[in-house]
Coordinates of C-alpha atoms and ligand atoms in Angstrom, one line a residue:
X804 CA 229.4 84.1 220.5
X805 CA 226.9 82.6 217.8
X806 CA 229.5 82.7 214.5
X807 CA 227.2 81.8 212.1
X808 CA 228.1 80.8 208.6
X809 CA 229.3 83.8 206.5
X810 CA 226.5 84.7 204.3
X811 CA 226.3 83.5 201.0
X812 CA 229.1 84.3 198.7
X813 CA 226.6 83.6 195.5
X814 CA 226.9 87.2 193.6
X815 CA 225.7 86.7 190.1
X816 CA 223.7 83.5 190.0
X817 CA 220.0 84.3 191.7
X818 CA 217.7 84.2 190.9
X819 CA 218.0 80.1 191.3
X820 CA 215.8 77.5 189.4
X821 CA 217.7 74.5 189.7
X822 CA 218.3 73.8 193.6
X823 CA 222.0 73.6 194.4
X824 CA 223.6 70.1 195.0
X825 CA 224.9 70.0 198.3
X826 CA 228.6 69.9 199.2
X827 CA 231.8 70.0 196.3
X828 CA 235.0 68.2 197.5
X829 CA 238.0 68.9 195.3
X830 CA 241.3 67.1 195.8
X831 CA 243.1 64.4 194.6
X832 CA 243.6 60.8 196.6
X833 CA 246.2 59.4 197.7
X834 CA 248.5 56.4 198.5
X835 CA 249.8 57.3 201.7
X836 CA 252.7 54.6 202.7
X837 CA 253.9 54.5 206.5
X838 CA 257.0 54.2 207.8
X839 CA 258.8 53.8 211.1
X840 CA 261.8 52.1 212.1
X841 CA 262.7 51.6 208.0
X842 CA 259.9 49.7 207.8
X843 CA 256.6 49.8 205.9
X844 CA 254.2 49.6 208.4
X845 CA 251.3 50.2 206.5
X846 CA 250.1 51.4 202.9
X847 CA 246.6 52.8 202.9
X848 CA 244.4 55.5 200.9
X849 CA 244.9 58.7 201.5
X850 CA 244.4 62.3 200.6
X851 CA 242.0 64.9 202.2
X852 CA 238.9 64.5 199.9
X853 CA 239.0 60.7 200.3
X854 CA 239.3 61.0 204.8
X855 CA 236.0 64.0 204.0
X856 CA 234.3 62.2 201.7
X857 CA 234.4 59.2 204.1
X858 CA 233.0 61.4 207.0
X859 CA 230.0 63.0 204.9
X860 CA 229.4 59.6 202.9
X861 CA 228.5 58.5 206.8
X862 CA 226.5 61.4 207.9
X863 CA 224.3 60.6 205.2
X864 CA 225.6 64.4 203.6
X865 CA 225.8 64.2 200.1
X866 CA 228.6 64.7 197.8
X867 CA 230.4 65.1 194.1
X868 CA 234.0 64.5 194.3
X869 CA 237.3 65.6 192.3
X870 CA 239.7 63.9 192.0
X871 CA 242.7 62.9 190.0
X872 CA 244.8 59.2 190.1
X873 CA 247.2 57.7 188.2
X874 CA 246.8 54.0 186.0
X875 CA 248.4 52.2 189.5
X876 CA 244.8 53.9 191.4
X877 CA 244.1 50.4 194.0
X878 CA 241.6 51.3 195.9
X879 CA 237.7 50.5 195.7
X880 CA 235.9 54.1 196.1
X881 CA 232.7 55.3 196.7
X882 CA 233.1 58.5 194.2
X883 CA 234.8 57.7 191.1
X884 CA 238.7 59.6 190.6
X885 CA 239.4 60.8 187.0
X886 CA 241.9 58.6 185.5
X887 CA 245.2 59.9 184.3
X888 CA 246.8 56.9 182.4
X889 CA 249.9 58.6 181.2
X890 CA 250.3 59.0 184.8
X891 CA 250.9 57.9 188.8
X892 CA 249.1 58.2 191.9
X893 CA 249.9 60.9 194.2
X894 CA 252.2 59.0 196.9
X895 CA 252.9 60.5 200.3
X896 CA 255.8 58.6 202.8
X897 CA 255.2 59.8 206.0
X898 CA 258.5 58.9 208.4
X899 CA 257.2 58.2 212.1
X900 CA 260.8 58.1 213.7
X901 CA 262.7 60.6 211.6
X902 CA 262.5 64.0 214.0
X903 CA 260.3 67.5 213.2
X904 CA 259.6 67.6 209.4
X905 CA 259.3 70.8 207.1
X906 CA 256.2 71.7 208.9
X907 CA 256.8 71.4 212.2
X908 CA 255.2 67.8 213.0
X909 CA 257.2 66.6 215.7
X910 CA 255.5 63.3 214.9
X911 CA 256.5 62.8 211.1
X912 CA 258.3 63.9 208.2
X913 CA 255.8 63.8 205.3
X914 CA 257.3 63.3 201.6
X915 CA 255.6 63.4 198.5
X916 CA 257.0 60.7 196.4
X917 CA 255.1 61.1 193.2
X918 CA 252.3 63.7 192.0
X919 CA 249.6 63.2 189.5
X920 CA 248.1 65.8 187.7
X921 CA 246.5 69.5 189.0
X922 CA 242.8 69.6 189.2
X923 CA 241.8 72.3 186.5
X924 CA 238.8 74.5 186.4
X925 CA 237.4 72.2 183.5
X926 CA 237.3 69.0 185.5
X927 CA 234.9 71.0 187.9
X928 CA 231.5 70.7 187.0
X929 CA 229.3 73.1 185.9
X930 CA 226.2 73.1 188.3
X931 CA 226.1 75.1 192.2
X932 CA 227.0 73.7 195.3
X933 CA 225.8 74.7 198.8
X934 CA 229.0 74.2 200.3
X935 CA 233.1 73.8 197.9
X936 CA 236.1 72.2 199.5
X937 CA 239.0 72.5 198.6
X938 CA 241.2 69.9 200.1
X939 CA 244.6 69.4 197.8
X940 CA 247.1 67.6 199.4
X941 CA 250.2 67.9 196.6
X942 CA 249.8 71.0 195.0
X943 CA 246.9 70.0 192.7
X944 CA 244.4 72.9 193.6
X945 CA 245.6 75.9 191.2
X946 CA 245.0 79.7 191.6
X947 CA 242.1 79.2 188.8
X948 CA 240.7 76.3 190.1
X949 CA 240.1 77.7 193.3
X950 CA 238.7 80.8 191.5
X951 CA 236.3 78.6 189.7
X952 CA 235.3 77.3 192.9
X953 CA 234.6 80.2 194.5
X954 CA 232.2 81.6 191.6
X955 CA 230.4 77.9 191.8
X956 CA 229.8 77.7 195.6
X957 CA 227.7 79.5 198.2
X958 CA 230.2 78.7 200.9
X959 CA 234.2 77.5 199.8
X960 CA 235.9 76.0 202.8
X961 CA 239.6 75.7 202.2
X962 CA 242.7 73.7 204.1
X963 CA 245.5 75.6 203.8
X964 CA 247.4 72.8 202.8
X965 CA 246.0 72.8 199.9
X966 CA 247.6 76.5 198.8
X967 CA 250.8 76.8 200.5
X968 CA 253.0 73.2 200.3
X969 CA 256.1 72.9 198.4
X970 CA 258.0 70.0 198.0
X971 CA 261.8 69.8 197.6
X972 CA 262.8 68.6 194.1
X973 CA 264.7 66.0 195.1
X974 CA 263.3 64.2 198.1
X975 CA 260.0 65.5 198.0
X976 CA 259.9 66.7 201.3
X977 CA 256.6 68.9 202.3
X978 CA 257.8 72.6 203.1
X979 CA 255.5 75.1 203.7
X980 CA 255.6 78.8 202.0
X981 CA 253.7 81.7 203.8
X982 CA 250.2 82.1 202.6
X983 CA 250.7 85.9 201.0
X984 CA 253.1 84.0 198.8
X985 CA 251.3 81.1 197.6
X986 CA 249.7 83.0 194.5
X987 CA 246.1 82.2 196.1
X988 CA 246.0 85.4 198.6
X989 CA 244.2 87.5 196.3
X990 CA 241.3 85.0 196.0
X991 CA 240.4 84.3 200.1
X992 CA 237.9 87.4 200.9
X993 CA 235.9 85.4 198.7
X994 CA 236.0 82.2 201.0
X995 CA 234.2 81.3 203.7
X996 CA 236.5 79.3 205.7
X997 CA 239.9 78.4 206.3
X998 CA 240.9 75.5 208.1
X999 CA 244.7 75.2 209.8
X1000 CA 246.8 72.9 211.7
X1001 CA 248.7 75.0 214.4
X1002 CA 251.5 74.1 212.7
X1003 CA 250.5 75.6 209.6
X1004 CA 248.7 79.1 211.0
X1005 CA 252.5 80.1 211.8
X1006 CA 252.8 80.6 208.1
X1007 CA 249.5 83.2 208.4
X1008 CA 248.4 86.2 209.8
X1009 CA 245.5 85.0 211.3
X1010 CA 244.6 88.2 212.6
X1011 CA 244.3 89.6 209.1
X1012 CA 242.8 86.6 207.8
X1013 CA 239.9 86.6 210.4
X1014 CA 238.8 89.8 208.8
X1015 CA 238.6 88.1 205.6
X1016 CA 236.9 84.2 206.9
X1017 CA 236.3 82.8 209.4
X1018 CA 239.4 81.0 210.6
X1019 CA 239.6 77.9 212.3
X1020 CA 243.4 76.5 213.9
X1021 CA 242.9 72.9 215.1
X1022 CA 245.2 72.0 217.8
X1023 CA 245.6 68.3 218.2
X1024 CA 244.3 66.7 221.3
X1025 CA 243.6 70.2 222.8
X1026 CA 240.8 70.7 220.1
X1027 CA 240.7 74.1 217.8
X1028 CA 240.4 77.6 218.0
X1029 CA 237.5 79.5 216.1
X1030 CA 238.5 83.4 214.7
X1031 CA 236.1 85.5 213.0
X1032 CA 236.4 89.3 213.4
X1033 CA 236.2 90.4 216.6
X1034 CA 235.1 86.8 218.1
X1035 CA 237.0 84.3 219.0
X1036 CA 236.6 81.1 221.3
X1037 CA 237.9 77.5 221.5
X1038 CA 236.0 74.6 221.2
X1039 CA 237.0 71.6 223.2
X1040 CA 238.1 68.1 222.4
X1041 CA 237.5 64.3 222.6
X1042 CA 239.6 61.9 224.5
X1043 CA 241.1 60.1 222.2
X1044 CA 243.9 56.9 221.8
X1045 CA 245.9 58.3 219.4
X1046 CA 247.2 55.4 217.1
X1047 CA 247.8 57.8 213.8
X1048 CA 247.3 61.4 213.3
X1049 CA 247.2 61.2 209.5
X1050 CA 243.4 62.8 208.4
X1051 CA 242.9 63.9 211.7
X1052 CA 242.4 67.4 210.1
X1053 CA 240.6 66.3 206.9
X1054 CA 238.0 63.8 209.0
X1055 CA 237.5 67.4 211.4
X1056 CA 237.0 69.3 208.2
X1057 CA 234.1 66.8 207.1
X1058 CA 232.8 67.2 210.3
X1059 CA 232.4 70.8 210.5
X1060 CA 230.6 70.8 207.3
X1061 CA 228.3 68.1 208.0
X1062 CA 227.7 70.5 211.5
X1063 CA 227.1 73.1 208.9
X1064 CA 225.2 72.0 206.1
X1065 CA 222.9 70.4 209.3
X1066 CA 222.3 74.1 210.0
X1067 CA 224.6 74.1 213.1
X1068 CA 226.6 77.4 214.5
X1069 CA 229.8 77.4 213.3
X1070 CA 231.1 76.5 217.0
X1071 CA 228.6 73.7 217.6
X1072 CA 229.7 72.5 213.4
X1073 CA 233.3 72.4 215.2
X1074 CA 232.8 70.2 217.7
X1075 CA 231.2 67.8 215.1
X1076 CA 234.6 68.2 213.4
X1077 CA 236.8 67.5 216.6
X1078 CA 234.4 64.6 217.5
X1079 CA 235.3 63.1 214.0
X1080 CA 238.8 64.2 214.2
X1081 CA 239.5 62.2 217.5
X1082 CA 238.0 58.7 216.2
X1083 CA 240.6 59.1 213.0
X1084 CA 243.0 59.3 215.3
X1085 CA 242.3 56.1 216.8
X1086 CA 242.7 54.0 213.6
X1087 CA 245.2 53.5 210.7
X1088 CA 244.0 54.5 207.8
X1089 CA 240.4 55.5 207.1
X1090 CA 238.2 55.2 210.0
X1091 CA 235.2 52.8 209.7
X1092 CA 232.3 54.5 211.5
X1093 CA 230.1 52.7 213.8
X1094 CA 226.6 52.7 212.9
X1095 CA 225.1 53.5 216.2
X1096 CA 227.3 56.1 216.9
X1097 CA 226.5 57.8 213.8
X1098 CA 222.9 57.5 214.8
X1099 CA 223.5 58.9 218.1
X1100 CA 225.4 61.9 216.7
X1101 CA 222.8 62.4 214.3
X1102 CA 220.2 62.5 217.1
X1103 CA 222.1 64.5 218.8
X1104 CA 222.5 67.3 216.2
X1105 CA 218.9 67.2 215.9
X1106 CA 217.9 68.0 219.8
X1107 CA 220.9 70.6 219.5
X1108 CA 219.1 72.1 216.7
X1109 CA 215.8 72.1 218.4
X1110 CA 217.3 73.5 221.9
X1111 CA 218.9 75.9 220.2
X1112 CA 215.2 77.2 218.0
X1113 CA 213.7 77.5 221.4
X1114 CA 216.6 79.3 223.1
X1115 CA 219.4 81.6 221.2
X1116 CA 221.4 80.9 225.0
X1117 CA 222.2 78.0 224.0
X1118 CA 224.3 78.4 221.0
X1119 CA 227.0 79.7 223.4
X1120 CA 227.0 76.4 226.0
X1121 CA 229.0 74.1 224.9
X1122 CA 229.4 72.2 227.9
X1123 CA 225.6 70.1 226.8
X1124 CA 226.3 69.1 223.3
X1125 CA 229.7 68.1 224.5
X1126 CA 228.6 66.2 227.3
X1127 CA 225.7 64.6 225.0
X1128 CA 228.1 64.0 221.9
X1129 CA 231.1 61.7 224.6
X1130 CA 229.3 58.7 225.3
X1131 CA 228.3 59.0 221.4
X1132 CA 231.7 58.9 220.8
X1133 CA 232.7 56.1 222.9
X1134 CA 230.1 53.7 221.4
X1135 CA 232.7 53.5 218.5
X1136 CA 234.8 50.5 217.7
X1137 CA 237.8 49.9 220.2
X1138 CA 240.5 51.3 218.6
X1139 CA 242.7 48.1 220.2
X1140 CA 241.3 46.7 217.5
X1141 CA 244.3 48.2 215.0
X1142 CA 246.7 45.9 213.2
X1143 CA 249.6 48.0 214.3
X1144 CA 249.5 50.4 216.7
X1145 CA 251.6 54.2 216.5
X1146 CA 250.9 56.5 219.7
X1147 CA 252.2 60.0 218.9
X1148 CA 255.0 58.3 216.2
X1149 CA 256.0 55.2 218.7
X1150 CA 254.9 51.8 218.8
X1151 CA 252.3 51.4 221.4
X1152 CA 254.2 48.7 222.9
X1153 CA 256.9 50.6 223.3
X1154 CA 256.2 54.2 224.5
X1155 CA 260.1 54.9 225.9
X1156 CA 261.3 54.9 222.4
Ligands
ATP2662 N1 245.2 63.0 220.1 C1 244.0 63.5 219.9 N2 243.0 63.4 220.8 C2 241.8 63.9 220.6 N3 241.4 64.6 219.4 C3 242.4 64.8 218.5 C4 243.7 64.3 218.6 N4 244.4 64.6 217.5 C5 243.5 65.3 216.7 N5 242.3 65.4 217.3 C6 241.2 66.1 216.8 O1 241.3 66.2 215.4 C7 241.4 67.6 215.0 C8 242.5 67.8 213.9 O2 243.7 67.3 214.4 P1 245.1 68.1 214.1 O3 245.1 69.4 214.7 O4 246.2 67.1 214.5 O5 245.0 68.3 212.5 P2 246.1 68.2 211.4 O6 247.5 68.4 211.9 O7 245.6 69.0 210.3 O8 245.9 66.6 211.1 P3 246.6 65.8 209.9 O9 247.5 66.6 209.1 O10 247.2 64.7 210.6 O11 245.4 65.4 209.1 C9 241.8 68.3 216.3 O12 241.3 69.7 216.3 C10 241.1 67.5 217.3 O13 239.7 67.9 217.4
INS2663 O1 246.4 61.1 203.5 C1 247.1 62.2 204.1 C2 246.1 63.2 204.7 O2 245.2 63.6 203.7 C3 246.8 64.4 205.3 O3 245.9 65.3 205.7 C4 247.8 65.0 204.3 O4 248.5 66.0 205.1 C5 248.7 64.0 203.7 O5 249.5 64.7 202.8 C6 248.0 62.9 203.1 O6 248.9 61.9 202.6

């Protein structure tokens, strides 16, 4: 199975003169605030496009951001948000000891506690992108943003998070309609790809969806599941600590699209993502990359791609590049090195709870 990017979704645009910039990410930050026992255990930045950004910032993959925060914005960010004074920061409360939540995480019940403003089509800018993203975490991606997207980008790759949360009026509480009712079906033949939790593809059909994308379910510490027509395969994980799930799927996300923009199969671009996807598992927060992993991953991609020139029979091994990418991996920081530790929703020093 090679699964190779879709082709181009670029209809009216060609012939090009200005070359495209490379990747869009749209969707807004976040303070994410976490919880367990009653108590705050931590307050970090959050939202998809900032746990992305962070992963293609590091691959050296460059980027143009949207995103929207309120006046109360206190993080220090590498791509500037658009201000909205009148209003607040998007704030998730994620409840480590509170049961299965809207969405089935056994580990957490996720709330959105405040919501700043949607992303519209006239905050994106006008130029073409390579590769589009859109990663909304609190409903800020509209039907016509999306659409704008779409019409900008060669390649859109969408969470479905982004099109199918609700949140209940008077908690907040994330819910999760099913995709033919968000108001975005209409729009996905024209995507590329679209990225669920395992979780969330109960609220798809993803065999009618693979006809449309290609479809990617990523499945925790068992790694992801690739469907695209007739072809389907999984594609396996990294050991991993876990201290906190939270951008687990947005860091994997980055990853595959570094894999891609790289020039990687779509299978080898997914390991990428669940390599990236197991280290932000192992921290609190946003993951700080080491250096001389990064440099080992990106050597690595680079043999890969040469292997694969000289023989086509390697794009369907994975067992090499997987092999090659683990000690990679494991050159990272220790993940003992967290403040506070959370292993699947418990206290690390105190598993039996
Ligand atoms: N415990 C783990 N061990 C190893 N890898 C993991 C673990 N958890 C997540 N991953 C990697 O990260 C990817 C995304 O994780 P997951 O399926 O939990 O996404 P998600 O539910 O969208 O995450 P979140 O909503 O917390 O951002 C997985 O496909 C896997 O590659
Ligand atoms: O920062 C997190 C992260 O982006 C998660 O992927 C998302 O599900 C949460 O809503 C958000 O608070």
């Amino acid at each position: 199975m090679t699964l190779n990017p879709p082709p181009s979704q670029q209809t009216s645009h060609s012939p090009r003169r200005i070359p495209n910039r490379r990747v869009l990410i749209v969707g807004n930050y976040c303070h994410d605030v976490l919880i367990q026992n009653g108590s705050v255990v931590a307050e970090t930045l959050g939202g998809a496009a900032s746990f992305i950004s962070n992963v293609l910032d590091s691959s050296s993959v460059s980027c143009d951001l949207v995103s929207k925060v309120g006046h109360d914005f206190r993080y220090e960010v590498t791509h500037s948000p658009i201000v909205a004074p009148e209003k607040e920061t998007t704030v998730f409360e994620a409840y480590f000891d509170l049961g299965i939540d809207g969405i089935g995480h056994a580990d957490r019940v996720l709330k959105r506690v405040s919501a700043c403003d949607p992303i519209l089509p006239s905050d994106i800018p006008d130029s073409r992108f390579d590769f589009g993203m859109a990663v909304g975490v609190g409903g800020e991606i509209l039907p016509e943003t999306l659409e704008k997207m779409v019409e900008i980008c060669d390649v859109v790759a969408v969470d479905i998070q982004a099109l199918i949360r609700v949140f209940d009026p008077v908690d907040g509480a994330v819910k999760l309609v099913d995709l033919k009712e968000s108001g975005f079906y209409h729009i996905l033949h024209r995507i590329g790809f679209l990225k669920a939790s395992s979780d969330e593809a109960l609220f798809m059909d993803v065999e009618q969806m693979k006809h449309l994308c290609c479809v990617v379910v990523t499945n925790g510490e068992k790694g992801c599941r690739i469907y695209h027509k007739d072809d389907e395969m999984t594609v396996p994980p990294f050991l991993a600590k876990q201290v906190d799930p939270t951008g687990a799927g947005d860091s994997f996300l980055g990853g595959l699209i570094v894999g891609l923009v790289e020039g990687l199969t779509v299978p080898d671009a997914a390991l990428l993502g669940n390599l990236f996807g197991s280290i932000t598992v192992e921290h609190i927060g946003q993951p700080k990359f080491d250096l001389m992993m990064l440099q080992k991953v990106k050597d690595e991609v680079q043999r890969r791609k040469k292997q694969c020139n000289i023989s086509s029979s390697h794009n369907n091994d994975h067992n090499e590049f997987h092999e090659r990418l683990s000690p990679a991996r494991f050159s990272c920081v220790d993940s003992q090195l967290q403040p506070k530790l959370l292993v699947n929703g418990h206290s690390c020093d105190d598993r039996s709870l």
